[in-house]
CSV table of C-alpha atoms and ligand atoms in Angstrom, one decimal:
chain,number,residue,atom,x,y,z
A,1335,MET,CA,70.7,-32.7,-48.7
A,1336,LEU,CA,69.9,-29.8,-46.5
A,1337,ALA,CA,69.0,-31.7,-43.3
A,1338,GLY,CA,70.0,-29.8,-40.2
A,1339,LYS,CA,70.3,-26.5,-42.2
A,1340,HIS,CA,68.3,-23.4,-41.2
A,1341,ILE,CA,67.5,-21.0,-44.0
A,1342,ALA,CA,66.1,-17.5,-43.5
A,1343,LEU,CA,64.0,-16.7,-46.6
A,1344,GLY,CA,63.4,-13.0,-47.2
A,1345,VAL,CA,60.5,-12.2,-49.4
A,1346,SER,CA,60.0,-8.6,-50.7
A,1347,GLY,CA,57.2,-6.9,-52.6
A,1348,SER,CA,57.4,-8.1,-56.2
A,1349,ILE,CA,54.9,-9.9,-58.3
A,1350,ALA,CA,57.3,-12.9,-58.2
A,1351,ALA,CA,56.6,-13.2,-54.4
A,1352,TYR,CA,54.2,-16.0,-55.2
A,1353,LYS,CA,57.3,-18.1,-56.3
A,1354,ALA,CA,58.5,-17.9,-52.6
A,1355,ALA,CA,55.9,-20.6,-51.9
A,1356,LEU,CA,57.6,-22.9,-54.4
A,1357,ILE,CA,61.0,-22.1,-53.0
A,1358,VAL,CA,59.8,-22.9,-49.4
A,1359,ARG,CA,58.4,-26.2,-50.6
A,1360,GLU,CA,61.6,-27.2,-52.4
A,1361,LEU,CA,63.8,-26.3,-49.5
A,1362,LYS,CA,61.6,-28.2,-47.1
A,1363,LYS,CA,61.6,-31.2,-49.3
A,1364,LEU,CA,65.4,-31.2,-49.0
A,1365,GLY,CA,65.2,-31.3,-45.2
A,1366,ALA,CA,65.9,-27.6,-44.4
A,1367,GLN,CA,64.2,-25.6,-41.7
A,1368,VAL,CA,62.9,-22.4,-43.3
A,1369,THR,CA,61.9,-19.2,-41.5
A,1370,VAL,CA,60.2,-16.7,-43.8
A,1371,VAL,CA,60.7,-13.0,-43.3
A,1372,MET,CA,58.3,-10.8,-45.3
A,1373,THR,CA,58.5,-7.1,-46.0
A,1374,ARG,CA,55.3,-5.0,-45.7
A,1375,HIS,CA,54.8,-4.9,-49.4
A,1376,ALA,CA,55.4,-8.6,-49.9
A,1377,LYS,CA,52.1,-9.2,-48.0
A,1378,GLU,CA,50.3,-7.5,-50.9
A,1379,PHE,CA,51.4,-10.2,-53.3
A,1380,ILE,CA,51.2,-13.4,-51.2
A,1381,THR,CA,49.6,-14.0,-47.8
A,1382,PRO,CA,51.8,-14.8,-44.8
A,1383,LEU,CA,49.4,-17.7,-44.0
A,1384,THR,CA,50.4,-19.5,-47.3
A,1385,LEU,CA,54.1,-19.3,-46.3
A,1386,GLU,CA,53.4,-20.1,-42.7
A,1387,VAL,CA,51.6,-23.3,-43.7
A,1388,LEU,CA,54.3,-24.4,-46.2
A,1389,SER,CA,57.2,-23.6,-43.9
A,1390,GLY,CA,55.5,-24.9,-40.7
A,1391,GLU,CA,56.8,-21.8,-38.9
A,1392,PRO,CA,55.5,-18.4,-38.0
A,1393,VAL,CA,56.3,-15.8,-40.6
A,1394,LEU,CA,58.3,-12.8,-39.4
A,1395,LEU,CA,56.8,-9.6,-40.5
A,1396,ASP,CA,58.1,-6.5,-38.7
A,1397,THR,CA,60.7,-5.6,-36.1
A,1398,PHE,CA,58.0,-4.1,-33.9
A,1399,GLY,CA,55.2,-6.6,-34.8
A,1400,GLN,CA,53.1,-7.7,-31.9
A,1401,GLN,CA,53.8,-11.4,-32.2
A,1402,LEU,CA,57.6,-11.0,-32.1
A,1403,PRO,CA,59.7,-11.0,-29.0
A,1404,ARG,CA,62.1,-8.1,-29.0
A,1405,LEU,CA,65.5,-8.6,-30.8
A,1406,GLN,CA,64.2,-11.6,-32.8
A,1407,HIS,CA,66.3,-10.4,-35.8
A,1408,ILE,CA,69.4,-11.0,-33.6
A,1409,SER,CA,68.3,-14.5,-32.6
A,1410,LEU,CA,67.5,-15.4,-36.2
A,1411,ALA,CA,70.8,-14.0,-37.3
A,1412,GLU,CA,72.5,-16.3,-34.8
A,1413,GLN,CA,70.5,-19.4,-35.7
A,1414,ALA,CA,70.3,-19.3,-39.5
A,1415,ASP,CA,72.9,-20.8,-41.7
A,1416,LEU,CA,72.1,-18.7,-44.8
A,1417,LEU,CA,69.8,-15.8,-45.8
A,1418,LEU,CA,68.2,-16.1,-49.2
A,1419,VAL,CA,66.2,-13.1,-50.4
A,1420,ALA,CA,63.9,-14.2,-53.3
A,1421,PRO,CA,62.4,-12.2,-54.8
A,1422,ALA,CA,64.6,-9.1,-54.0
A,1423,THR,CA,63.2,-5.8,-55.2
A,1424,ALA,CA,65.3,-2.7,-56.1
A,1425,ASN,CA,64.2,-1.3,-52.8
A,1426,ILE,CA,65.5,-4.0,-50.6
A,1427,ILE,CA,68.7,-4.3,-52.6
A,1428,GLY,CA,69.2,-0.5,-52.1
A,1429,LYS,CA,68.6,-0.8,-48.4
A,1430,PHE,CA,71.1,-3.7,-48.0
A,1431,ALA,CA,73.8,-1.8,-50.0
A,1432,GLN,CA,73.3,1.4,-48.1
A,1433,GLY,CA,72.9,-0.1,-44.6
A,1434,ILE,CA,69.4,1.1,-44.1
A,1435,ALA,CA,67.6,-0.9,-41.4
A,1436,ASP,CA,64.0,0.2,-41.2
A,1437,ASP,CA,62.2,-3.1,-41.2
A,1438,PHE,CA,62.8,-6.7,-40.0
A,1439,LEU,CA,64.5,-8.0,-43.2
A,1440,SER,CA,66.9,-5.0,-43.7
A,1441,THR,CA,67.7,-5.1,-39.9
A,1442,LEU,CA,68.3,-8.9,-40.1
A,1443,TYR,CA,70.7,-8.4,-43.0
A,1444,LEU,CA,72.9,-6.0,-41.0
A,1445,ALA,CA,73.0,-8.4,-38.1
A,1446,LEU,CA,74.2,-11.4,-40.2
A,1447,LYS,CA,77.6,-13.1,-40.5
A,1448,ILE,CA,76.3,-15.9,-42.7
A,1449,PRO,CA,76.2,-16.3,-46.5
A,1450,VAL,CA,73.6,-14.1,-48.1
A,1451,LEU,CA,72.1,-15.0,-51.5
A,1452,VAL,CA,70.0,-12.4,-53.3
A,1453,ALA,CA,67.7,-13.2,-56.3
A,1454,PRO,CA,66.6,-9.9,-57.8
A,1455,ALA,CA,63.3,-9.5,-59.6
A,1456,MET,CA,62.1,-6.2,-61.2
A,1457,ASN,CA,61.3,-4.4,-64.4
A,1458,LYS,CA,64.1,-4.5,-67.0
A,1459,ASN,CA,64.7,-0.7,-66.9
A,1460,MET,CA,64.9,-0.8,-63.1
A,1461,TRP,CA,67.4,-3.6,-63.3
A,1462,ALA,CA,69.5,-1.8,-65.9
A,1463,HIS,CA,69.4,1.5,-63.9
A,1464,PRO,CA,72.9,2.6,-62.7
A,1465,ALA,CA,71.6,3.1,-59.2
A,1466,VAL,CA,70.5,-0.6,-59.0
A,1467,GLN,CA,73.7,-1.8,-60.7
A,1468,ASP,CA,75.9,0.3,-58.3
A,1469,ASN,CA,74.1,-1.3,-55.4
A,1470,ILE,CA,74.5,-4.7,-56.8
A,1471,LYS,CA,78.3,-4.0,-57.2
A,1472,ILE,CA,78.5,-2.9,-53.6
A,1473,LEU,CA,76.8,-6.1,-52.5
A,1474,LYS,CA,79.0,-8.3,-54.6
A,1475,GLU,CA,82.1,-6.6,-53.1
A,1476,ARG,CA,80.7,-7.7,-49.7
A,1477,TRP,CA,80.4,-11.3,-50.9
A,1478,VAL,CA,76.6,-11.3,-51.3
A,1479,ASP,CA,76.0,-13.9,-53.9
A,1480,ILE,CA,73.7,-12.4,-56.6
A,1481,ILE,CA,71.6,-14.9,-58.5
A,1482,ALA,CA,71.3,-13.0,-61.8
A,1483,PRO,CA,67.7,-12.5,-62.9
A,1484,GLY,CA,66.5,-14.4,-66.0
A,1485,VAL,CA,65.8,-12.9,-69.4
A,1486,GLY,CA,62.3,-13.3,-70.8
A,1487,GLU,CA,58.7,-12.1,-70.5
A,1488,LEU,CA,58.1,-9.7,-67.7
A,1489,ALA,CA,55.0,-9.3,-65.6
A,1490,CYS,CA,54.9,-5.6,-66.4
A,1491,GLY,CA,54.9,-6.3,-70.1
A,1492,GLY,CA,57.7,-6.6,-72.7
A,1493,GLU,CA,60.8,-8.8,-72.5
A,1494,GLY,CA,64.2,-8.4,-71.0
A,1495,ALA,CA,66.4,-9.1,-68.0
A,1496,GLY,CA,64.7,-8.7,-64.7
A,1497,ARG,CA,62.5,-11.7,-64.0
A,1498,LEU,CA,63.2,-13.9,-61.0
A,1499,THR,CA,65.4,-16.7,-62.1
A,1500,GLU,CA,64.0,-20.3,-62.1
A,1501,VAL,CA,63.2,-21.8,-58.7
A,1502,SER,CA,65.3,-24.8,-59.4
A,1503,MET,CA,68.4,-22.7,-60.1
A,1504,ILE,CA,67.8,-20.7,-56.8
A,1505,VAL,CA,67.5,-24.0,-54.8
A,1506,GLU,CA,70.7,-25.4,-56.5
A,1507,ARG,CA,72.6,-22.3,-55.5
A,1508,VAL,CA,71.5,-22.7,-51.9
A,1509,ILE,CA,72.6,-26.3,-52.0
A,1510,LYS,CA,76.0,-25.3,-53.4
A,1511,HIS,CA,76.5,-23.0,-50.4
A,1512,LEU,CA,75.2,-25.3,-47.7
A,1513,ALA,CA,75.5,-28.9,-48.6
A,1514,ALA,CA,78.4,-30.5,-46.7
A,1515,LYS,CA,81.3,-31.3,-49.1
A,1516,ALA,CA,82.9,-34.5,-48.1
A,1517,GLY,CA,85.8,-34.3,-50.5
A,1518,LEU,CA,88.4,-34.7,-47.7
A,1519,ALA,CA,86.6,-37.6,-45.9
A,1520,GLY,CA,89.2,-40.0,-44.5
A,1521,LYS,CA,92.0,-37.5,-44.8
A,1522,LYS,CA,94.0,-36.1,-41.8
A,1523,ILE,CA,95.1,-32.6,-42.3
A,1524,LEU,CA,97.6,-30.6,-40.1
A,1525,VAL,CA,97.2,-26.8,-40.3
A,1526,THR,CA,99.3,-24.2,-38.6
A,1527,ALA,CA,98.1,-20.6,-37.9
A,1528,GLY,CA,98.9,-17.4,-36.2
A,1529,PRO,CA,102.2,-15.7,-35.1
A,1530,THR,CA,105.0,-16.9,-32.9
A,1531,ARG,CA,106.6,-15.0,-30.1
A,1532,GLU,CA,110.4,-14.9,-29.7
A,1533,TYR,CA,111.3,-13.8,-26.2
A,1534,ILE,CA,113.9,-11.2,-25.4
A,1535,ASP,CA,113.3,-11.6,-21.7
A,1536,GLN,CA,110.5,-13.1,-19.8
A,1537,LEU,CA,108.0,-10.4,-20.8
A,1538,ARG,CA,109.1,-8.9,-24.0
A,1539,PHE,CA,109.0,-10.6,-27.4
A,1540,ILE,CA,109.4,-10.1,-31.1
A,1541,SER,CA,106.3,-11.1,-33.1
A,1542,ASN,CA,104.2,-10.2,-36.1
A,1543,PRO,CA,100.6,-9.1,-36.7
A,1544,SER,CA,99.2,-12.5,-37.8
A,1545,SER,CA,95.7,-13.0,-36.4
A,1546,GLY,CA,95.4,-16.7,-37.3
A,1547,LYS,CA,92.3,-15.9,-39.4
A,1548,MET,CA,93.7,-17.5,-42.6
A,1549,GLY,CA,94.8,-20.7,-40.8
A,1550,TYR,CA,91.6,-21.1,-38.7
A,1551,ALA,CA,89.5,-20.6,-41.9
A,1552,LEU,CA,91.5,-23.5,-43.5
A,1553,ALA,CA,91.1,-25.7,-40.5
A,1554,GLY,CA,87.3,-25.1,-40.3
A,1555,GLU,CA,86.8,-25.6,-44.0
A,1556,ALA,CA,88.9,-28.9,-44.0
A,1557,GLN,CA,86.8,-30.1,-41.1
A,1558,LYS,CA,83.6,-29.3,-42.9
A,1559,ARG,CA,84.8,-31.3,-45.8
A,1560,GLY,CA,85.1,-34.4,-43.7
A,1561,ALA,CA,88.8,-34.3,-42.8
A,1562,GLU,CA,90.2,-35.0,-39.3
A,1563,VAL,CA,92.0,-31.7,-38.6
A,1564,THR,CA,94.8,-30.8,-36.1
A,1565,LEU,CA,95.3,-27.1,-35.8
A,1566,ILE,CA,98.6,-25.9,-34.3
A,1567,SER,CA,98.3,-22.2,-33.4
A,1568,GLY,CA,100.4,-19.4,-32.1
A,1569,PRO,CA,98.8,-16.8,-29.8
A,1570,ALA,CA,95.5,-15.7,-31.4
A,1571,SER,CA,92.3,-14.4,-30.0
A,1572,LEU,CA,90.1,-16.7,-32.0
A,1573,SER,CA,88.1,-19.8,-31.0
A,1574,PRO,CA,89.2,-22.9,-32.7
A,1575,PRO,CA,86.6,-24.3,-35.1
A,1576,ASP,CA,84.3,-27.0,-33.6
A,1577,GLY,CA,85.5,-30.6,-34.0
A,1578,VAL,CA,89.2,-29.6,-34.6
A,1579,ARG,CA,92.0,-30.9,-32.5
A,1580,PHE,CA,93.7,-27.8,-31.1
A,1581,ILE,CA,97.3,-27.4,-30.0
A,1582,GLU,CA,98.6,-24.1,-28.7
A,1583,ILE,CA,102.2,-23.1,-29.0
A,1584,ASP,CA,104.1,-19.9,-28.4
A,1585,THR,CA,107.5,-19.8,-30.0
A,1586,ALA,CA,108.9,-20.9,-33.4
A,1587,TYR,CA,110.7,-23.7,-31.6
A,1588,GLY,CA,107.4,-24.8,-30.0
A,1589,MET,CA,105.8,-24.7,-33.5
A,1590,TYR,CA,108.6,-26.8,-34.8
A,1591,GLN,CA,108.3,-29.4,-32.0
A,1592,ALA,CA,104.5,-29.7,-32.4
A,1593,VAL,CA,104.6,-30.0,-36.2
A,1594,SER,CA,107.4,-32.6,-36.0
A,1595,LYS,CA,105.3,-34.5,-33.5
A,1596,TYR,CA,102.0,-34.6,-35.5
A,1597,PHE,CA,103.3,-34.5,-39.1
A,1598,LYS,CA,103.7,-38.2,-39.6
A,1599,ALA,CA,100.1,-39.0,-38.6
A,1600,HIS,CA,98.7,-36.7,-41.2
A,1601,ASP,CA,98.2,-36.8,-45.0
A,1602,ALA,CA,98.9,-33.1,-45.5
A,1603,LEU,CA,100.4,-30.1,-43.9
A,1604,ILE,CA,99.2,-26.6,-44.6
A,1605,MET,CA,101.6,-24.0,-43.1
A,1606,ALA,CA,99.6,-20.7,-42.9
A,1607,ALA,CA,101.4,-19.7,-39.7
A,1608,ALA,CA,103.7,-16.7,-39.7
A,1609,VAL,CA,106.7,-18.3,-38.0
A,1610,ALA,CA,109.5,-16.0,-36.9
A,1611,ASP,CA,112.7,-16.5,-39.0
A,1612,TYR,CA,114.9,-15.2,-36.2
A,1613,THR,CA,114.9,-15.5,-32.5
A,1614,PRO,CA,117.1,-13.9,-29.8
A,1615,ALA,CA,120.4,-15.8,-29.4
A,1616,LYS,CA,119.9,-15.8,-25.7
A,1617,GLN,CA,116.8,-15.1,-23.6
A,1618,ILE,CA,117.5,-12.7,-20.7
A,1619,LYS,CA,116.3,-14.2,-17.4
A,1620,GLY,CA,113.5,-12.3,-15.7
A,1621,LYS,CA,112.8,-8.8,-16.7
A,1622,PHE,CA,115.6,-6.8,-18.3
A,1623,LYS,CA,116.2,-3.6,-16.4
A,1624,LYS,CA,116.6,-0.3,-18.3
A,1625,SER,CA,120.1,0.7,-17.6
A,1626,SER,CA,121.4,2.3,-20.7
A,1627,GLN,CA,120.1,3.8,-23.9
A,1628,GLU,CA,120.9,0.7,-26.0
A,1629,LEU,CA,120.0,-3.0,-25.7
A,1630,PRO,CA,122.3,-5.0,-28.0
A,1631,LEU,CA,120.3,-7.8,-29.4
A,1632,SER,CA,121.8,-10.7,-31.3
A,1633,LEU,CA,119.4,-12.9,-33.3
A,1634,VAL,CA,119.9,-16.4,-34.7
A,1635,SER,CA,117.7,-18.1,-37.4
A,1636,THR,CA,115.0,-20.4,-36.3
A,1637,THR,CA,114.6,-23.9,-37.8
A,1638,ASP,CA,112.8,-23.8,-41.1
A,1639,ILE,CA,109.9,-26.2,-40.3
A,1640,LEU,CA,108.8,-26.8,-43.9
A,1641,THR,CA,112.3,-27.7,-45.0
A,1642,GLN,CA,112.8,-30.0,-42.0
A,1643,VAL,CA,109.5,-31.9,-42.5
A,1644,SER,CA,110.1,-32.1,-46.3
A,1645,HIS,CA,112.8,-34.7,-45.6
A,1646,LYS,CA,110.2,-37.0,-44.1
A,1647,LYS,CA,107.5,-36.1,-46.7
A,1648,GLY,CA,106.7,-39.5,-48.2
A,1649,ASP,CA,103.5,-39.2,-50.1
A,1650,ARG,CA,102.1,-36.4,-47.9
A,1651,LEU,CA,101.1,-33.1,-49.4
A,1652,LEU,CA,103.0,-30.0,-48.3
A,1653,ILE,CA,101.4,-26.6,-48.8
A,1654,GLY,CA,103.3,-23.5,-47.8
A,1655,PHE,CA,102.4,-19.8,-47.8
A,1656,ALA,CA,104.6,-16.9,-48.9
A,1657,ALA,CA,104.1,-13.5,-47.4
A,1658,GLU,CA,105.7,-11.2,-49.9
A,1659,VAL,CA,105.9,-7.5,-50.6
A,1660,GLU,CA,107.7,-7.5,-54.0
A,1661,ASP,CA,108.5,-9.9,-56.9
A,1662,ILE,CA,105.7,-12.0,-55.5
A,1663,ILE,CA,105.7,-14.9,-58.0
A,1664,LYS,CA,109.5,-15.1,-58.4
A,1665,ASN,CA,110.0,-15.2,-54.6
A,1666,ALA,CA,107.1,-17.6,-54.0
A,1667,LYS,CA,108.4,-20.0,-56.7
A,1668,GLN,CA,111.8,-19.9,-55.0
A,1669,LYS,CA,110.3,-20.9,-51.7
A,1670,LEU,CA,108.2,-23.6,-53.4
A,1671,LYS,CA,111.4,-25.2,-54.7
A,1672,GLN,CA,113.6,-24.6,-51.6
A,1673,LYS,CA,111.0,-26.1,-49.3
A,1674,LYS,CA,110.0,-28.9,-51.7
A,1675,LEU,CA,106.3,-28.0,-51.6
A,1676,ASP,CA,103.4,-29.3,-53.6
A,1677,LEU,CA,101.7,-25.9,-53.6
A,1678,ILE,CA,102.6,-22.5,-52.4
A,1679,VAL,CA,100.0,-19.8,-51.6
A,1680,ALA,CA,101.5,-16.4,-52.1
A,1681,ASN,CA,99.9,-13.2,-50.8
A,1682,ASP,CA,101.1,-9.7,-51.4
A,1683,VAL,CA,100.9,-8.4,-47.9
A,1684,SER,CA,101.7,-4.8,-49.0
A,1685,ARG,CA,98.3,-4.6,-50.6
A,1686,PRO,CA,95.3,-3.2,-48.6
A,1687,GLY,CA,92.9,-5.9,-47.5
A,1688,VAL,CA,95.5,-8.7,-48.1
A,1689,GLY,CA,97.4,-10.8,-45.7
A,1690,PHE,CA,97.9,-10.0,-42.0
A,1691,GLU,CA,95.0,-9.3,-39.6
A,1692,VAL,CA,92.3,-8.4,-42.2
A,1693,ASP,CA,89.2,-10.6,-43.0
A,1694,THR,CA,90.1,-10.8,-46.7
A,1695,ASN,CA,92.9,-12.1,-48.8
A,1696,ALA,CA,94.0,-12.1,-52.5
A,1697,ILE,CA,96.0,-15.3,-53.2
A,1698,THR,CA,98.2,-16.6,-56.0
A,1699,ILE,CA,98.5,-20.4,-56.0
A,1700,ILE,CA,101.5,-21.9,-57.6
A,1701,ASP,CA,102.0,-25.6,-58.1
A,1702,LYS,CA,105.2,-27.8,-58.6
A,1703,ALA,CA,104.8,-27.5,-62.4
A,1704,GLY,CA,105.0,-23.7,-62.1
A,1705,VAL,CA,101.4,-23.2,-63.0
A,1706,VAL,CA,100.2,-19.8,-61.5
A,1707,GLU,CA,96.6,-19.2,-60.5
A,1708,GLU,CA,95.8,-15.7,-59.4
A,1709,HIS,CA,92.6,-15.1,-57.4
A,1710,PRO,CA,91.0,-11.7,-56.6
A,1711,LEU,CA,90.3,-10.2,-53.2
A,1712,MET,CA,87.9,-12.5,-51.3
A,1713,SER,CA,87.0,-13.4,-47.7
A,1714,LYS,CA,89.5,-15.7,-46.0
A,1715,GLN,CA,86.7,-18.2,-45.8
A,1716,LYS,CA,86.4,-18.2,-49.5
A,1717,ALA,CA,90.2,-18.3,-50.0
A,1718,ALA,CA,90.3,-21.4,-47.7
A,1719,GLN,CA,87.7,-23.0,-50.0
A,1720,VAL,CA,89.8,-22.2,-53.1
A,1721,ILE,CA,93.0,-23.6,-51.5
A,1722,LEU,CA,91.2,-26.8,-50.4
A,1723,ASP,CA,89.6,-27.2,-53.8
A,1724,LYS,CA,93.1,-27.2,-55.3
A,1725,MET,CA,94.4,-29.6,-52.7
A,1726,GLU,CA,91.5,-32.0,-53.4
A,1727,CYS,CA,92.5,-31.9,-57.0
A,1728,LEU,CA,96.0,-32.9,-56.0
A,1729,CYS,CA,94.7,-35.7,-53.8
A,1730,GLU,CA,92.6,-37.0,-56.7
A,1731,GLN,CA,95.6,-36.9,-59.1
A,1732,GLU,CA,97.8,-38.7,-56.7
A,1733,HIS,CA,95.1,-41.3,-56.2
A,1734,ALA,CA,94.7,-41.7,-60.0
A,1735,GLY,CA,98.5,-41.8,-60.6
B,2639,PMT,O1,97.0,-14.9,-39.7
B,2639,PMT,P1,96.4,-13.9,-40.6
B,2639,PMT,O2,96.2,-12.6,-39.9
B,2639,PMT,O3,95.1,-14.4,-41.2
B,2639,PMT,O4,97.4,-13.6,-41.8
B,2639,PMT,C1,97.6,-14.6,-42.8
B,2639,PMT,C2,99.1,-14.7,-43.2
B,2639,PMT,C3,99.5,-13.4,-43.8
B,2639,PMT,C4,99.9,-14.9,-41.9
B,2639,PMT,C5,99.2,-15.9,-44.2
B,2639,PMT,O5,98.4,-15.7,-45.3
B,2639,PMT,C6,100.6,-16.1,-44.6
B,2639,PMT,O6,101.1,-15.5,-45.6
B,2639,PMT,N1,101.3,-17.0,-43.9
B,2639,PMT,C7,102.8,-17.3,-44.1
B,2639,PMT,C8,103.6,-16.1,-43.4
B,2639,PMT,C9,105.1,-16.4,-43.6
B,2639,PMT,O7,105.7,-16.6,-42.6
B,2639,PMT,O8,105.5,-16.4,-44.8
B,2639,PMT,P2,107.1,-16.6,-45.2
B,2639,PMT,O9,107.1,-16.2,-46.7
B,2639,PMT,O10,108.0,-15.9,-44.3
B,2639,PMT,O11,107.3,-18.2,-45.0
B,2639,PMT,C10,107.1,-19.1,-46.0
B,2639,PMT,C11,106.6,-20.4,-45.5
B,2639,PMT,O12,107.5,-21.0,-44.6
B,2639,PMT,C12,105.3,-20.3,-44.7
B,2639,PMT,O13,104.4,-21.3,-45.0
B,2639,PMT,C13,105.8,-20.4,-43.3
B,2639,PMT,O14,104.8,-20.9,-42.4
B,2639,PMT,C14,107.0,-21.3,-43.4
B,2639,PMT,N2,108.0,-21.2,-42.4
B,2639,PMT,C15,108.5,-20.0,-42.1
B,2639,PMT,C16,109.5,-19.8,-41.1
B,2639,PMT,C17,110.0,-21.0,-40.5
B,2639,PMT,N3,110.9,-21.0,-39.5
B,2639,PMT,N4,109.5,-22.2,-40.8
B,2639,PMT,C18,108.5,-22.3,-41.8
B,2639,PMT,O15,108.1,-23.4,-42.1
């Protein structure tokens, strides 16, 4: 289930460190490559040799350790698919939350852009302490997945919350993050992303701040779930996800032409692009010379792409976005109806951290029956997963119906 996946396993100084051996064994059984990173204190509880033998790889101990080539934390950060820290002490949790990088594991954490799972293990009073709970809150806000400690007998005596949760539950959580979902296998999905440019003259244009992040995240996630994906993108400084067919366009008209061309060959269209609603009535040839204080500009509306393709919808799914600043649900419902969509994903782009340019989004998904699902602020990656989970449900319903 984890073949081809590379897991960095951080082990910190808790009595539960011995369970790291069981975790390594289970992950290896599932086909993962496991690189163990131990803190100085973890070595007091379990020998690096044990973890080295079980993982079949050298254990990484210290940023400046003799056996490590320099900058190994950067190369591991680039190679690994996920960091699991089990057990995680109050100390390492505090370092992660506060950005302290004074050993290999805490430095690795700061260098990462992959999912991070943390399984705390400590005394019940330590776990309940506001300092620890505040740090946990900070990590959760940064999308670190906290595997809550179990309740029961503690090594320090007494009972309570704080013991490392069961190894099987930790492994299950890793699988949930990494195992390839194939829920869209056999489906062809067309995704649009980014802004369009509407030219006033050859050099100047009207545009918007869309970065393409939301649409690229959707394309990448659909591809991971087994779909054949075509991504039509306006100008964006992102690399298209691996394995995705990539079509670059510039203007709203170019987007309209490309969507019209590819729509029929796909099972679903997700319009995350911020397509201009208006374009200059006439484009001035060459470069307009500054001759007076005013430049009269007449704009005409662009073709509404979703409305156009909805006439040829057949049994394809149509998913639109709504970038709103007020009356979010009312306006989004109106667009859902007007554009004959199956789903609309509304985002309140006046909120900090939501919509254009940022790495996060808070979305409200509305379906044809008017059912409204509000989701909190999350990474665009996670938002893409939520949207595709919803789309998979629709595909299943259509199949069943
Ligand atoms: O790219 P990012 O920086 O990650 O930002 C993401 C985003 C804010 C661009 C994205 O989340 C988003 O909201 N995309 C839709 C933006 C938009 O144009 O919304 P709208 O409410 O104006 O349009 C409604 C829907 O009609 C959209 O699906 C749009 O793609 C579509 N449309 C718009 C104009 C047009 N001529 N044809 C269309 O099909």
